[in-house]
XYZ file of C-alpha atoms in Angstrom:
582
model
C -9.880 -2.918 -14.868
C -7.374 -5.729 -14.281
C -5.894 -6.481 -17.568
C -4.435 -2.159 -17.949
C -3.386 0.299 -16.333
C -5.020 2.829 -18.590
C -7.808 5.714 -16.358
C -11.400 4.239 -17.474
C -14.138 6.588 -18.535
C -17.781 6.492 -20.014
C -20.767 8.675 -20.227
C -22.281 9.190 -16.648
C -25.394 8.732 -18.281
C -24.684 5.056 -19.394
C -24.297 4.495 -15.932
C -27.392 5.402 -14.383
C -29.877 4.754 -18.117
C -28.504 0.805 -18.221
C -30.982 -1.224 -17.054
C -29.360 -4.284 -18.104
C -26.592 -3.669 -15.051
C -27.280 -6.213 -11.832
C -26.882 -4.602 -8.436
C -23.637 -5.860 -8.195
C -23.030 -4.614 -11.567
C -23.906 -1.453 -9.771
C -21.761 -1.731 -6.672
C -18.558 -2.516 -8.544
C -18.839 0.553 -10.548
C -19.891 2.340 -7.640
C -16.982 1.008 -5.865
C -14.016 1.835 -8.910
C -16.284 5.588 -9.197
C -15.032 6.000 -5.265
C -11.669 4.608 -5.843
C -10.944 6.759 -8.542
C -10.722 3.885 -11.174
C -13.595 4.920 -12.976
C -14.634 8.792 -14.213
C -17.932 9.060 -15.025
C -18.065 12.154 -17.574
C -20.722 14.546 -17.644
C -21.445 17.952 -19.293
C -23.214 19.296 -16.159
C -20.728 19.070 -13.092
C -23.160 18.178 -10.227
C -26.136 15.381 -9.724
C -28.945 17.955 -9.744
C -27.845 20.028 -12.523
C -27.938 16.129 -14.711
C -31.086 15.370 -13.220
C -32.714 18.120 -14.544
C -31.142 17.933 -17.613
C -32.326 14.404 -17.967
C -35.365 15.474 -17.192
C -36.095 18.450 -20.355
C -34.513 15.395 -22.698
C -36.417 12.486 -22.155
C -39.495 14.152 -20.980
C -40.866 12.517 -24.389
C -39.235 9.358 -23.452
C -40.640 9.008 -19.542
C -41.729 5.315 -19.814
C -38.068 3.933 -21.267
C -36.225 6.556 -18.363
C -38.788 5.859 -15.038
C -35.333 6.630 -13.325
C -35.707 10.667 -14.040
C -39.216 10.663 -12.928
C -40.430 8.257 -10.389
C -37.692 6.883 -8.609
C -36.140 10.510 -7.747
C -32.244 11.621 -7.703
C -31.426 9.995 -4.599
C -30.981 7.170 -6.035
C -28.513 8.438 -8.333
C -25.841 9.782 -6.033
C -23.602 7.254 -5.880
C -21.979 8.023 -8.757
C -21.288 11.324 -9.485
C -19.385 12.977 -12.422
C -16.070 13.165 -11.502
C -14.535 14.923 -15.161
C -16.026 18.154 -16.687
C -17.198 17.786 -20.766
C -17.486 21.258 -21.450
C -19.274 20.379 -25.121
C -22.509 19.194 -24.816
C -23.098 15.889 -25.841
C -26.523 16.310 -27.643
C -25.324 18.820 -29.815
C -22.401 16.944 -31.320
C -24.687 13.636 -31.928
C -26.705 16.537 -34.156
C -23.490 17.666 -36.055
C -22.187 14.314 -36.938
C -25.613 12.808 -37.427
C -26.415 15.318 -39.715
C -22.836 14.910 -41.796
C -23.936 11.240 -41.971
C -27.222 11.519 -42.981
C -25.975 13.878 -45.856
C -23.465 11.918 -47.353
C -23.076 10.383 -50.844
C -20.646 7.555 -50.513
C -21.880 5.264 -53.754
C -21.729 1.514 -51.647
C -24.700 2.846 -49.543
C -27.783 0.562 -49.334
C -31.096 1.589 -50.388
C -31.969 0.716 -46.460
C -28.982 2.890 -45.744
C -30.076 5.806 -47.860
C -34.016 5.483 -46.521
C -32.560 5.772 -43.097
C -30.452 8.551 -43.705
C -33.227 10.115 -45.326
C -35.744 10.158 -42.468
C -32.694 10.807 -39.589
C -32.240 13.842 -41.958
C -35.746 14.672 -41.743
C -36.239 13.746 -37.879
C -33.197 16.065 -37.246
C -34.853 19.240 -39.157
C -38.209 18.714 -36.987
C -36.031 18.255 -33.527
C -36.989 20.234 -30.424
C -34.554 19.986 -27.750
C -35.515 16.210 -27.404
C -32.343 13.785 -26.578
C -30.993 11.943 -29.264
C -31.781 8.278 -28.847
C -33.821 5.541 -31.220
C -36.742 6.505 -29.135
C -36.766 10.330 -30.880
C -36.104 8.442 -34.463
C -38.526 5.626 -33.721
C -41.984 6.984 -35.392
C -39.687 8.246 -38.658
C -38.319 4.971 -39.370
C -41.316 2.762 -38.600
C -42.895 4.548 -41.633
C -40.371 2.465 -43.806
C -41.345 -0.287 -45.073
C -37.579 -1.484 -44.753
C -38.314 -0.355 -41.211
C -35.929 -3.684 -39.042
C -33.061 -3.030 -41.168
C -33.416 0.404 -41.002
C -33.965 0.516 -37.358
C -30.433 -1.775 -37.366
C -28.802 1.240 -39.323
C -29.831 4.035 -37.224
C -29.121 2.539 -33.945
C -25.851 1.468 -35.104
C -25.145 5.427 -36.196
C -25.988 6.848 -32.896
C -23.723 4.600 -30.854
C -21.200 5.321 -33.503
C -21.849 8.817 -33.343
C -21.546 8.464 -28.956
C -18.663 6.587 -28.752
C -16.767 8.707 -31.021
C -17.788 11.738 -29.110
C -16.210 10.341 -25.963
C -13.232 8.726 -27.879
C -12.269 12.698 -28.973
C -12.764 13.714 -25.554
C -9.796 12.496 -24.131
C -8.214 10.562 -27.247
C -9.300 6.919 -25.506
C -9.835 3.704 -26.618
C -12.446 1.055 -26.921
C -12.256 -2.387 -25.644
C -12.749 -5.188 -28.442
C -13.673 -8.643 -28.996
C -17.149 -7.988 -26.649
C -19.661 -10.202 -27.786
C -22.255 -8.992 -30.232
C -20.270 -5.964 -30.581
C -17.962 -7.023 -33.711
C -19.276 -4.530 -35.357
C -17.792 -1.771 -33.901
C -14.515 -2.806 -32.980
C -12.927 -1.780 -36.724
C -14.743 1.255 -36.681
C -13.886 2.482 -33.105
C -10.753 0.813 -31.963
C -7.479 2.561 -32.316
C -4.841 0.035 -30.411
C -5.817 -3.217 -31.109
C -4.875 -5.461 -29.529
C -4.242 -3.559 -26.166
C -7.590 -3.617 -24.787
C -8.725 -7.202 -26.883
C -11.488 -8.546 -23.703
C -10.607 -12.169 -24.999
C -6.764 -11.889 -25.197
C -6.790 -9.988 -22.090
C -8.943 -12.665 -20.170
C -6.031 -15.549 -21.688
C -3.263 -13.342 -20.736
C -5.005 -13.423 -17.103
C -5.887 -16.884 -17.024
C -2.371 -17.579 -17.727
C -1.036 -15.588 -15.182
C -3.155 -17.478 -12.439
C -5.654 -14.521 -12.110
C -8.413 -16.431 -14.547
C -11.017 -17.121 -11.320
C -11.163 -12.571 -10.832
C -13.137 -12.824 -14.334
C -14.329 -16.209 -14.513
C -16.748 -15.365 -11.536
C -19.065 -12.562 -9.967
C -16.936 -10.029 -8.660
C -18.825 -9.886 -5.439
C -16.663 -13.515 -4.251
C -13.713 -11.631 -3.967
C -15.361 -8.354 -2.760
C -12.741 -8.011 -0.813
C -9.746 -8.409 -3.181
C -11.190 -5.851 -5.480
C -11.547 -3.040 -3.437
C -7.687 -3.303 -3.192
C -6.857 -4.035 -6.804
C -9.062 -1.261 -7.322
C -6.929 1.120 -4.868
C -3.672 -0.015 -6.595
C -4.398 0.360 -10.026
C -1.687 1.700 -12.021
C 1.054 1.000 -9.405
C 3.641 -1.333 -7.906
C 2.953 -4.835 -8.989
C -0.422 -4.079 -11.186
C 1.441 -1.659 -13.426
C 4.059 -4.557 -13.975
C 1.573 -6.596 -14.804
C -0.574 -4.440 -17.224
C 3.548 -3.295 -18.906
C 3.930 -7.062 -19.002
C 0.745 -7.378 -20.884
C 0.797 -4.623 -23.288
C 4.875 -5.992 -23.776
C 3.284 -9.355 -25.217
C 0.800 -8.235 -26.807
C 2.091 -5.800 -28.711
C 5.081 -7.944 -29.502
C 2.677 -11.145 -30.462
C 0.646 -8.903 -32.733
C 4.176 -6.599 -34.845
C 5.383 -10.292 -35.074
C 2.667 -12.466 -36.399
C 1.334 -10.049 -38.466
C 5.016 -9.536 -40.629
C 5.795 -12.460 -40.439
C 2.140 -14.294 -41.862
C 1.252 -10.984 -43.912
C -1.461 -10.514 -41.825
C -1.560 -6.875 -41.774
C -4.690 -6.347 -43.406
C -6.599 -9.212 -41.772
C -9.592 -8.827 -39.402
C -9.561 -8.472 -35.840
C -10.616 -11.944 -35.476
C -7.810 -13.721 -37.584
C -5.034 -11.615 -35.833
C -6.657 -12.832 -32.413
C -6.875 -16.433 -33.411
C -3.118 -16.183 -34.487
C -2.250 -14.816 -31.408
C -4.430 -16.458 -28.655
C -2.791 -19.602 -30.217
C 0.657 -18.802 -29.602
C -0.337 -17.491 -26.066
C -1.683 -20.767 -25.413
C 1.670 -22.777 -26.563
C 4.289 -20.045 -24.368
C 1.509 -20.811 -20.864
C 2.660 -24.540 -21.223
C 3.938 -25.402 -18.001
C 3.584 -21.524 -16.732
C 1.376 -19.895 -14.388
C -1.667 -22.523 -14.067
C 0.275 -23.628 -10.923
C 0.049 -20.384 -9.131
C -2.848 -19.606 -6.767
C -5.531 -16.645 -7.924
C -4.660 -15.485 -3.951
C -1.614 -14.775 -1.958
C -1.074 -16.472 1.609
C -2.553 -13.580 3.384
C -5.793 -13.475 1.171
C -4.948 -10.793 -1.132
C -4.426 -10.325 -4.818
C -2.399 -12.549 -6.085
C -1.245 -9.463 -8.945
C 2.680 -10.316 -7.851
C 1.823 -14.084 -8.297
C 0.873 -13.161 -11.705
C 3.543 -10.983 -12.566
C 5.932 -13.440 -11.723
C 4.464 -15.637 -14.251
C 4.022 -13.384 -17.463
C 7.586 -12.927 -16.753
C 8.139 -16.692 -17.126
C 6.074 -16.664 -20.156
C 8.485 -13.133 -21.765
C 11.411 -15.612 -21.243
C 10.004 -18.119 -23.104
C 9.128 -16.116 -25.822
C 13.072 -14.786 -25.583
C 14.018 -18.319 -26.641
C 12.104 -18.235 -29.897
C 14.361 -16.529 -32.845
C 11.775 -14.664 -34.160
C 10.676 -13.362 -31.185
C 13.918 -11.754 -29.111
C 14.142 -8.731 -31.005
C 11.173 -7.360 -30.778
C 10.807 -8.547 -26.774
C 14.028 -6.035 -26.583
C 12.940 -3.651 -28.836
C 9.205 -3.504 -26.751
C 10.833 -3.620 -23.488
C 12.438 -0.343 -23.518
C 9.388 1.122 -25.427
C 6.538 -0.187 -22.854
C 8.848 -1.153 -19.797
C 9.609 1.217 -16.926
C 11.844 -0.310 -15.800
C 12.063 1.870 -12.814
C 13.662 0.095 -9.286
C 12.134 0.431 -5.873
C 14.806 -1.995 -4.136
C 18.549 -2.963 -4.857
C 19.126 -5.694 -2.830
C 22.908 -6.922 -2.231
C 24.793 -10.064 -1.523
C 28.044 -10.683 -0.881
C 28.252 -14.624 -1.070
C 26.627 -17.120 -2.627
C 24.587 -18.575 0.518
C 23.312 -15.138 1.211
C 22.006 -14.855 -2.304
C 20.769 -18.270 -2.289
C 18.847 -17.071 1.064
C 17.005 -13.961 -0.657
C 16.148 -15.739 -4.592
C 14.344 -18.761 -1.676
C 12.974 -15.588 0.153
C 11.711 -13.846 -2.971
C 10.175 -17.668 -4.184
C 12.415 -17.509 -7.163
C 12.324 -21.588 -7.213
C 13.200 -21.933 -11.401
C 16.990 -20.923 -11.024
C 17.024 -22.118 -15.428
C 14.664 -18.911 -15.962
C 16.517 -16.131 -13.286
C 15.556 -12.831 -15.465
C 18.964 -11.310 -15.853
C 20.103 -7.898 -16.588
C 23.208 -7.438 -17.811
C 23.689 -3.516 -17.479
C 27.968 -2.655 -17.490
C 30.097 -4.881 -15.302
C 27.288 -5.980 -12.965
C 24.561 -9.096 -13.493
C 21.830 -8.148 -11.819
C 18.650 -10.630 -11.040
C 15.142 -9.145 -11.290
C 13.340 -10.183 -8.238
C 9.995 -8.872 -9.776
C 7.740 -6.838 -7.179
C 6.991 -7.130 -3.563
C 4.566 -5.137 -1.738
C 4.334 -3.352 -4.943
C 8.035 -2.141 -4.732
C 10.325 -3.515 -7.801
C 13.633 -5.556 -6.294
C 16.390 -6.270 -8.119
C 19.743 -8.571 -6.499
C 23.148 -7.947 -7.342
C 25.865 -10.088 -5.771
C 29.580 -8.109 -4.790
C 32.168 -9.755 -3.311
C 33.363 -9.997 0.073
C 34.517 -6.321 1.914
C 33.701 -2.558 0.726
C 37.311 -2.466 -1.127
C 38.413 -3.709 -5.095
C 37.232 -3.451 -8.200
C 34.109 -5.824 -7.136
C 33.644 -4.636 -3.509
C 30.630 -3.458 -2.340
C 31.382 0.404 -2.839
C 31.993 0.017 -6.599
C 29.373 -2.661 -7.432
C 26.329 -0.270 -5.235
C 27.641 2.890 -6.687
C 27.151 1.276 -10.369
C 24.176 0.126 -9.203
C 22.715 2.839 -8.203
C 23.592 4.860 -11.427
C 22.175 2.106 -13.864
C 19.184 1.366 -12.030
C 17.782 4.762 -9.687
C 16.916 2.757 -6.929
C 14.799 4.403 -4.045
C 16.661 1.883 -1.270
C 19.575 -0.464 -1.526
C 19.713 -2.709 1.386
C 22.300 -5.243 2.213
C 20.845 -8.356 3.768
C 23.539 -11.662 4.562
C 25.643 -13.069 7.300
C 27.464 -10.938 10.354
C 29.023 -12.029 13.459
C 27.565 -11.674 16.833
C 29.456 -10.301 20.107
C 27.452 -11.659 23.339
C 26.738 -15.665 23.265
C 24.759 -14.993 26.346
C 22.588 -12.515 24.930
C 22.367 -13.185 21.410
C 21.578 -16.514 19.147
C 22.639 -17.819 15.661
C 20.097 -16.662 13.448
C 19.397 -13.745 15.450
C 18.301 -10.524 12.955
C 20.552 -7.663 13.195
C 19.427 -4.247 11.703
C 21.825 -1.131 11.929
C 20.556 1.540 13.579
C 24.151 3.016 12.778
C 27.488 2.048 11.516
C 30.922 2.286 13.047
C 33.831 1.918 9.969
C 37.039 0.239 12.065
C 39.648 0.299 9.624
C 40.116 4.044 10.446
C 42.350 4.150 13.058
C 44.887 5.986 14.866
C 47.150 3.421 16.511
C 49.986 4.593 18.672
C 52.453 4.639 22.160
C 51.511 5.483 25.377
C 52.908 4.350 28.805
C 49.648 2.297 29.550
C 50.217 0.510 26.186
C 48.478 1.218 22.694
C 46.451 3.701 22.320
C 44.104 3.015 18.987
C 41.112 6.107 17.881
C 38.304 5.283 15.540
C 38.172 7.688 12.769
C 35.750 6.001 10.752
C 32.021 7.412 10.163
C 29.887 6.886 12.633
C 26.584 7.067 10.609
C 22.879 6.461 10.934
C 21.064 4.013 8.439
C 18.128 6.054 6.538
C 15.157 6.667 9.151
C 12.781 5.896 6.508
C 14.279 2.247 5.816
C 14.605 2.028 9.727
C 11.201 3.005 10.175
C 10.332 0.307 8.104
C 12.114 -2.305 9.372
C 10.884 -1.572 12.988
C 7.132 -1.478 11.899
C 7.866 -4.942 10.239
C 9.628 -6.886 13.402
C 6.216 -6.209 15.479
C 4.885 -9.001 13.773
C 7.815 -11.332 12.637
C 8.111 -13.931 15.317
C 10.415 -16.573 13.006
C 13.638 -14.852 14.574
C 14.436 -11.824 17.045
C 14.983 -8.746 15.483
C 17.897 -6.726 17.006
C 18.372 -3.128 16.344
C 21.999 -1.209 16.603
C 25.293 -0.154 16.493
C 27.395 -2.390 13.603
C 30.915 -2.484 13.684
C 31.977 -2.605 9.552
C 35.728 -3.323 8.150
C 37.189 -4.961 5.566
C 38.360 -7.842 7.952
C 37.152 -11.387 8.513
C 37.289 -11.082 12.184
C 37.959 -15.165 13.809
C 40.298 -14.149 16.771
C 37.933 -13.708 19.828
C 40.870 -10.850 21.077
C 40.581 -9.005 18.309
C 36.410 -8.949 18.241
C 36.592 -7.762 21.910
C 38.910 -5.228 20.954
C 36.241 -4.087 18.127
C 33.595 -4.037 20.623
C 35.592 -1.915 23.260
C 36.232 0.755 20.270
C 32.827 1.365 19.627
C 32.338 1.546 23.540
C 30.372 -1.127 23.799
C 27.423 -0.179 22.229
C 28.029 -2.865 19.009
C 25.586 -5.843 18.397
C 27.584 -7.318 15.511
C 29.922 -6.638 12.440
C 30.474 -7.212 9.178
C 32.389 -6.382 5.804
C 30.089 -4.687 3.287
C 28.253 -1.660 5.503
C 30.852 0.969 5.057
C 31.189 0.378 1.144
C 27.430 0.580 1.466
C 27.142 3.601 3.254
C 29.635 5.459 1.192
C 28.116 4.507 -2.204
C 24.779 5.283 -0.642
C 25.487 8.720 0.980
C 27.097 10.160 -2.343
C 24.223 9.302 -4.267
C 21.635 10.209 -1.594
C 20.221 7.011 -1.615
C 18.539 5.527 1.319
C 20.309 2.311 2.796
C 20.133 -0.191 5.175
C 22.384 -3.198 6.102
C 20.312 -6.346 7.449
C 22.162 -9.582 8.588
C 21.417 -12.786 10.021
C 24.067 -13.788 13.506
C 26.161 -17.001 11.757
C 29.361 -16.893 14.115
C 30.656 -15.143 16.804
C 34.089 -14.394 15.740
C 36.030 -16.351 18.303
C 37.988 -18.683 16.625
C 35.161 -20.999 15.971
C 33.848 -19.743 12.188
C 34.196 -23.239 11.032
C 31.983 -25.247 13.647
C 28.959 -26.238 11.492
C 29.963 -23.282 9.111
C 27.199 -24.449 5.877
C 24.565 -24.906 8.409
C 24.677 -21.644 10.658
C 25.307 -19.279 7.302
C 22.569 -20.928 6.111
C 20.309 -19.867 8.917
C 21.941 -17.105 9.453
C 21.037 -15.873 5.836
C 17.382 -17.172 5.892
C 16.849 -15.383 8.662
C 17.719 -12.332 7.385
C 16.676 -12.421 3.635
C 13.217 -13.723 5.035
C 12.897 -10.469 7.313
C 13.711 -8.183 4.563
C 11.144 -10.210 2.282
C 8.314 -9.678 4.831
C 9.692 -5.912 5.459
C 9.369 -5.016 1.725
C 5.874 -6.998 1.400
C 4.324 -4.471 3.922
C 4.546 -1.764 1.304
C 5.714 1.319 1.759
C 8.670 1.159 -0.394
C 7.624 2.149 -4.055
C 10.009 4.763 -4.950
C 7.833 7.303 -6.535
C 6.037 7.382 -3.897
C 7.770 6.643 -0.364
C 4.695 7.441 2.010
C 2.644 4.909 0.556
């Protein structure tokens, strides 16, 4: 359930007939059944209609199924079928029973050809009894072989099951269980994708190794949400990370040592050694749980991504980590976050706890470098840097609008520096989120007998409601800096003449908390690709002919301020493209 992404399905009837599951066994399959993590399968589509049918089965079988007949269906409703087998079980364990126990391949046994014989024979006298050793029992125990053969015809009818289910709905098998060896060459069709041990290293590795190491009742808690997020935000980064090493480990070790015909167990041995020399120094640092008490899945994805760029630094690795990526990577953005100086992207990669600036996972996608922030409240970020102002070949129109084609993003939001306009209202470090933007370069400047006359025809736009939404939701519990929401005045300027600031605040009527250089580019690279945007900046100045009065230590707090806001706005959730009402 951690380790992929894939939808998880069994028998209902293994379910409810194992009496080797705990209670908690019990309640964490009872718990992924109601999440929708599990499907039990069943031929019948309600409870009572599989009760009964349990019932005319193993009605030769009472003592080994007390469950049908003395401790009554209630018991059974907690998990119900949830997915529809229209064939019938049963009667497909009889069809490929019967090919079995008909065949003539020449390495069979003579313990293998007794038990054929009487599962032949037990087949011809069969009723409308269930197929399990129970109905086989009195046959083979007539053998004088009869352990080994017993060995043989279990082993058949679990074949014979699993494959059932495996046509069903062209699944998989998880390998390396054990005592189960066995069937793992037999049954398996993607090995290594859903290998228990490699998946449990993988896991360990990523900081995640006390979810398997332990009952899953201590963390009760933190299941029931892994459990609701399976399959999206950061846990399908972290299962596409997994399958991405894995799959690369196994196409690479396997050319390169001629192991393509070896076992399951020698290709795992090659590879859980090589996963144990790229976790050197990785995630054994991070914490199992977030700060707040959660899953620590982003933790972890952040780490397997350490562990992909180490593997890039190995020669006979990189092409195949390229090759993979595009094949098991969706690569799909949530976030574009932009910069437009140095500080301010200092401020978000400390925001985003990007501390190893020697492993930043770069992108290099047509003119622009962008910085793969990995996932926050399940949403993928990525950070590209513009320069200062909307205008030039790197502006911030250009640079978002290439973003936005390369990448799809659901937001972009621009999070830095601005200037402030009231000193008596307002504070350094003080959060200001645009409600709208007011583009001043626009003008109409002219003559009149009371002086100059000067009319804003610049956009005066609204940021996207949804990102707004957001970003109001998240100041009700940020208390680190106030959060101001408004009117920002936008140009290509760097405004440091208190005159000329005052006459930017009279334009837009008074109504502006702050300006700044990059909104309009923004805004117009935004609006023609229907993208929702945002611009989010940190007060470092107030424009009066003062920018340089402890300049490095205001932007700095300036841009903490605001890349930590947007940080704790996009950890809420909420902001996962695909799906923009989560």
């Amino acid at each position: 359930m951690l380790g992929t992404s894939a939808p998880l399905y069994c028998g209902i009837s293994l379910i409810w007939e194992n009496t080797g599951l705990s209670v908690d066994s019990r309640r964490l399959l009872t718990a992924a059944s109601e999440a929708g993590a599990l499907h039990p399968v069943s031929y019948t589509s309600t409870v009572e209609a599989f009760y009964e049918s349990r019932q005319r089965l193993y009605r030769h079988d009472a003592r080994r199924y007390p469950l049908y007949f003395e401790a009554g269906i209630n018991n059974l409703r907690a998990i119900s079928p949830s997915i529809h087998k229209e064939t019938d079980t049963t009667e497909d364990l009889t069809d490929k029973l019967t090919a079995w126990s008909v065949s003539t391949p020449r390495s069979r046994t003579e313990v293998e050809r007794a038990a054929m014989a009487v599962t032949l024979r037990a087949l011809n006298e069969r009723d409308s009894q269930a197929l399990t050793f129970s109905y086989f029992e009195r046959h083979v125990s007539a053998l004088d072989s009869r352990i080994a053969a017993e060995e043989v015809v279990r082993r058949e009818i679990s074949l014979a099951y699993c494959q059932h289910y495996l046509e069903f709905a062209n699944g998989d098998v998880p390998t390396g269980i054990a005592g189960l060896g066995f069937f793992d060459a037999r049954l398996s069709r993607e090995f290594p994708l859903c290998d228990i041990p490699l998946l449990a290293s993988l896991l360990g590795s990523a900081g995640l190794r006390e979810y398997i190491a332990r009952p899953w009742s201590s963390f009760a808690e933190n299941w029931d949400l892994i459990l609701a997020s399976r399959d999206v935000g950061a846990h399908y980064r972290l299962t596409s990370l997994i399958r991405l090493l894995l799959r690369t480990l196994d196409q690479v070790l396997t050319a390169e040592d001629g192991m393509a015909a070896a076992s399951h167990f020698a290709r795992r041995s090659r590879m859980s050694a090589v996963i144990r020399a790229l976790q050197h120094g990785s995630a054994e640092r991070h914490h199992m749980v977030d700060r707040r008490g959660g899953p620590g899945v982003e933790e972890a994805v952040i780490a397997l991504e350490s562990m992909v760029a180490r593997m890039m630094n190995h020669p006979q690795f990189e092409l195949a980590v390229t090759i993979n990526r595009k094949e098991v990577m969706n690569d799909r953005v949530d976030i574009l976050l932009v910069t437009a100086t140095q500080v301010e992207t200092e401020a978000v990669l400390d925001a985003f706890k990007i501390v190893d600036r020697e492993r930043l996972g770069r992108r290099f996608i047509g003119e622009n470098t962008y910085l793969d922030l990995n996932t926050a409240g399940g949403a993928r970020v990525f950070l590209v840097q513009c320069e200062m102002g909307s205008g030039g070949p790197q502006g911030a129109t250009l640079t978002i609008n290439d973003g936005i084609a390369a990448l799809q993003p659901g937001a972009v939001i621009m999070a830095g520096i601005a200037f402030g306009v009231d000193r008596g209202k307002q504070q350094i470090g003080d959060v200001l989120v645009s409600a709208q933007i007011l583009g001043y370069e626009l003008q109409r400047r002219g003559r009149s007998s009371s002086g100059t006359d000067i009319v804003v025809r610049g956009d005066r736009v609204g940021a996207s409601p949804r990102l707004l939404g957001r970003c109001r939701s998240a100041s009700l519990d940020w208390h680190s800096a106030r959060v101001r929401f408004g009117l920002l005045l936008s140009g290509e300027k760097l405004v440091d003449d208190i005159d000329y600031r005052d006459e930017l605040f009279a334009l837009s009527q008074g109504e502006a908390i702050g300006g700044e250089m990059e909104g309009v580019g923004l805004y117009a690279a935004a609006h023609r690709r229907k993208v929702d945007w945002i611009v989010v900046k940190g007060i470092c100045d107030w424009a009066d002919g003062r920018k340089r009065y402890q300049k490095e230590r205001r932007q700095a707090l300036a841009g903490r301020a605001a890349a930590n806001f947007v940080h704790h706005m996009i950890s809420l959730g909420g902001l996962v493209a695909s799906n923009p009402g989560s």
